[in-house]
């Protein structure tokens, strides 16, 4: 019985140490997620503006080849509508909210594996939407980094109960 008790104590101690190590690893990855997300957030307005300018230039170049006369106010309104479709503010806000939930979940003293997995699924959805809406190379590159970090976190949570 003593040997069994010692073995169980060893297992519990080892699991606690492994859990602490995993939590530290995940927290460092979360910090990277936050840094990259902040960079995306800082660049989003410029990215939308660049898209708007490119779109306007393309349309004007196409119109220059035709004899069509257009209403400039309506034209600018359509450009604004199209560029609004590339705005990723909602996704950034939701992703940030999921990051907070992820951090809070790591502090819980109960089985959290499934909850973490669900949060990562949601975060992946937001990142995928950012990637599909984004027309800016810098944002696209950062979306790839976010996806890689999320995958690394997912690999770690496979070891969490």
mmCIF file of C-alpha atoms in Angstrom, residues 6-113:
data_model
loop_
_atom_site.group_PDB
_atom_site.id
_atom_site.type_symbol
_atom_site.label_atom_id
_atom_site.label_comp_id
_atom_site.label_asym_id
_atom_site.label_seq_id
_atom_site.Cartn_x
_atom_site.Cartn_y
_atom_site.Cartn_z
ATOM 1 C CA UNK A 6 4.123 6.739 -3.186
ATOM 2 C CA UNK A 7 3.526 5.928 -6.848
ATOM 3 C CA UNK A 8 0.228 7.833 -6.875
ATOM 4 C CA UNK A 9 1.839 10.806 -5.147
ATOM 5 C CA UNK A 10 4.590 10.733 -7.783
ATOM 6 C CA UNK A 11 2.058 10.636 -10.604
ATOM 7 C CA UNK A 12 0.107 13.540 -9.134
ATOM 8 C CA UNK A 13 3.285 15.572 -8.641
ATOM 9 C CA UNK A 14 4.443 14.804 -12.181
ATOM 10 C CA UNK A 15 1.040 15.734 -13.660
ATOM 11 C CA UNK A 16 1.017 19.019 -11.747
ATOM 12 C CA UNK A 17 4.524 19.855 -12.978
ATOM 13 C CA UNK A 18 3.601 18.952 -16.558
ATOM 14 C CA UNK A 19 0.414 21.009 -16.288
ATOM 15 C CA UNK A 20 2.393 23.998 -15.057
ATOM 16 C CA UNK A 21 4.857 23.616 -17.911
ATOM 17 C CA UNK A 22 2.042 23.355 -20.479
ATOM 18 C CA UNK A 23 0.313 26.407 -19.010
ATOM 19 C CA UNK A 24 3.534 28.422 -19.253
ATOM 20 C CA UNK A 25 4.052 27.311 -22.842
ATOM 21 C CA UNK A 26 0.486 28.197 -23.798
ATOM 22 C CA UNK A 27 0.703 31.554 -22.029
ATOM 23 C CA UNK A 28 3.826 32.441 -24.007
ATOM 24 C CA UNK A 29 2.007 31.523 -27.223
ATOM 25 C CA UNK A 30 -0.963 33.657 -26.134
ATOM 26 C CA UNK A 31 1.401 36.608 -25.667
ATOM 27 C CA UNK A 32 2.591 36.116 -29.235
ATOM 28 C CA UNK A 33 -1.034 35.940 -30.435
ATOM 29 C CA UNK A 34 -1.754 39.231 -28.691
ATOM 30 C CA UNK A 35 1.312 40.894 -30.213
ATOM 31 C CA UNK A 36 0.418 39.762 -33.723
ATOM 32 C CA UNK A 37 -3.240 40.707 -33.248
ATOM 33 C CA UNK A 38 -2.193 44.194 -32.113
ATOM 34 C CA UNK A 39 -0.073 44.524 -35.257
ATOM 35 C CA UNK A 40 -3.029 43.464 -37.415
ATOM 36 C CA UNK A 41 -5.273 45.918 -35.591
ATOM 37 C CA UNK A 42 -2.785 48.745 -36.082
ATOM 38 C CA UNK A 43 -2.580 48.001 -39.815
ATOM 39 C CA UNK A 44 -6.256 47.381 -40.585
ATOM 40 C CA UNK A 45 -7.242 50.978 -41.384
ATOM 41 C CA UNK A 46 -4.318 51.471 -43.739
ATOM 42 C CA UNK A 47 -5.112 48.146 -45.409
ATOM 43 C CA UNK A 48 -8.726 49.161 -46.060
ATOM 44 C CA UNK A 49 -7.578 52.529 -47.393
ATOM 45 C CA UNK A 50 -5.062 50.843 -49.740
ATOM 46 C CA UNK A 51 -7.781 48.492 -50.986
ATOM 47 C CA UNK A 52 -10.132 51.419 -51.530
ATOM 48 C CA UNK A 53 -7.476 53.326 -53.503
ATOM 49 C CA UNK A 54 -6.595 50.268 -55.624
ATOM 50 C CA UNK A 55 -10.259 49.586 -56.336
ATOM 51 C CA UNK A 56 -10.916 53.187 -57.282
ATOM 52 C CA UNK A 57 -7.883 53.260 -59.590
ATOM 53 C CA UNK A 58 -8.922 50.041 -61.323
ATOM 54 C CA UNK A 59 -12.456 51.253 -61.893
ATOM 55 C CA UNK A 60 -11.270 54.642 -63.142
ATOM 56 C CA UNK A 61 -8.819 52.941 -65.519
ATOM 57 C CA UNK A 62 -11.590 50.719 -66.845
ATOM 58 C CA UNK A 63 -13.951 53.672 -67.241
ATOM 59 C CA UNK A 64 -11.280 55.649 -69.071
ATOM 60 C CA UNK A 65 -11.378 52.984 -71.796
ATOM 61 C CA UNK A 66 -15.126 53.449 -72.285
ATOM 62 C CA UNK A 67 -17.461 56.289 -73.138
ATOM 63 C CA UNK A 68 -19.557 55.797 -70.038
ATOM 64 C CA UNK A 69 -20.478 58.774 -67.896
ATOM 65 C CA UNK A 70 -20.983 57.957 -64.225
ATOM 66 C CA UNK A 71 -22.272 59.739 -61.168
ATOM 67 C CA UNK A 72 -19.105 60.356 -59.123
ATOM 68 C CA UNK A 73 -20.962 60.423 -55.785
ATOM 69 C CA UNK A 74 -22.530 57.049 -56.501
ATOM 70 C CA UNK A 75 -19.182 55.729 -57.694
ATOM 71 C CA UNK A 76 -17.448 56.762 -54.456
ATOM 72 C CA UNK A 77 -20.304 55.299 -52.441
ATOM 73 C CA UNK A 78 -19.870 51.929 -54.181
ATOM 74 C CA UNK A 79 -16.114 52.015 -53.568
ATOM 75 C CA UNK A 80 -16.773 52.686 -49.883
ATOM 76 C CA UNK A 81 -19.242 49.781 -49.717
ATOM 77 C CA UNK A 82 -16.755 47.419 -51.333
ATOM 78 C CA UNK A 83 -13.899 48.515 -49.087
ATOM 79 C CA UNK A 84 -16.122 48.135 -46.008
ATOM 80 C CA UNK A 85 -16.355 44.433 -46.852
ATOM 81 C CA UNK A 86 -12.615 44.150 -46.194
ATOM 82 C CA UNK A 87 -12.867 45.652 -42.684
ATOM 83 C CA UNK A 88 -11.792 43.071 -40.089
ATOM 84 C CA UNK A 89 -12.590 45.038 -36.934
ATOM 85 C CA UNK A 90 -15.315 42.602 -35.811
ATOM 86 C CA UNK A 91 -13.024 39.624 -36.193
ATOM 87 C CA UNK A 92 -10.242 41.354 -34.264
ATOM 88 C CA UNK A 93 -12.617 42.189 -31.399
ATOM 89 C CA UNK A 94 -13.997 38.643 -31.237
ATOM 90 C CA UNK A 95 -10.510 37.124 -31.428
ATOM 91 C CA UNK A 96 -9.399 39.400 -28.583
ATOM 92 C CA UNK A 97 -12.389 38.282 -26.536
ATOM 93 C CA UNK A 98 -11.455 34.650 -27.135
ATOM 94 C CA UNK A 99 -7.892 35.388 -26.004
ATOM 95 C CA UNK A 100 -9.251 36.712 -22.701
ATOM 96 C CA UNK A 101 -11.410 33.595 -22.321
ATOM 97 C CA UNK A 102 -8.404 31.410 -23.109
ATOM 98 C CA UNK A 103 -6.341 33.095 -20.396
ATOM 99 C CA UNK A 104 -9.184 32.817 -17.875
ATOM 100 C CA UNK A 105 -9.737 29.166 -18.715
ATOM 101 C CA UNK A 106 -6.070 28.361 -18.077
ATOM 102 C CA UNK A 107 -6.525 29.612 -14.517
ATOM 103 C CA UNK A 108 -9.410 27.226 -13.786
ATOM 104 C CA UNK A 109 -8.757 24.324 -11.461
ATOM 105 C CA UNK A 110 -10.807 21.693 -13.256
ATOM 106 C CA UNK A 111 -10.663 19.761 -16.538
ATOM 107 C CA UNK A 112 -10.348 22.383 -19.294
ATOM 108 C CA UNK A 113 -9.174 20.456 -22.367
#
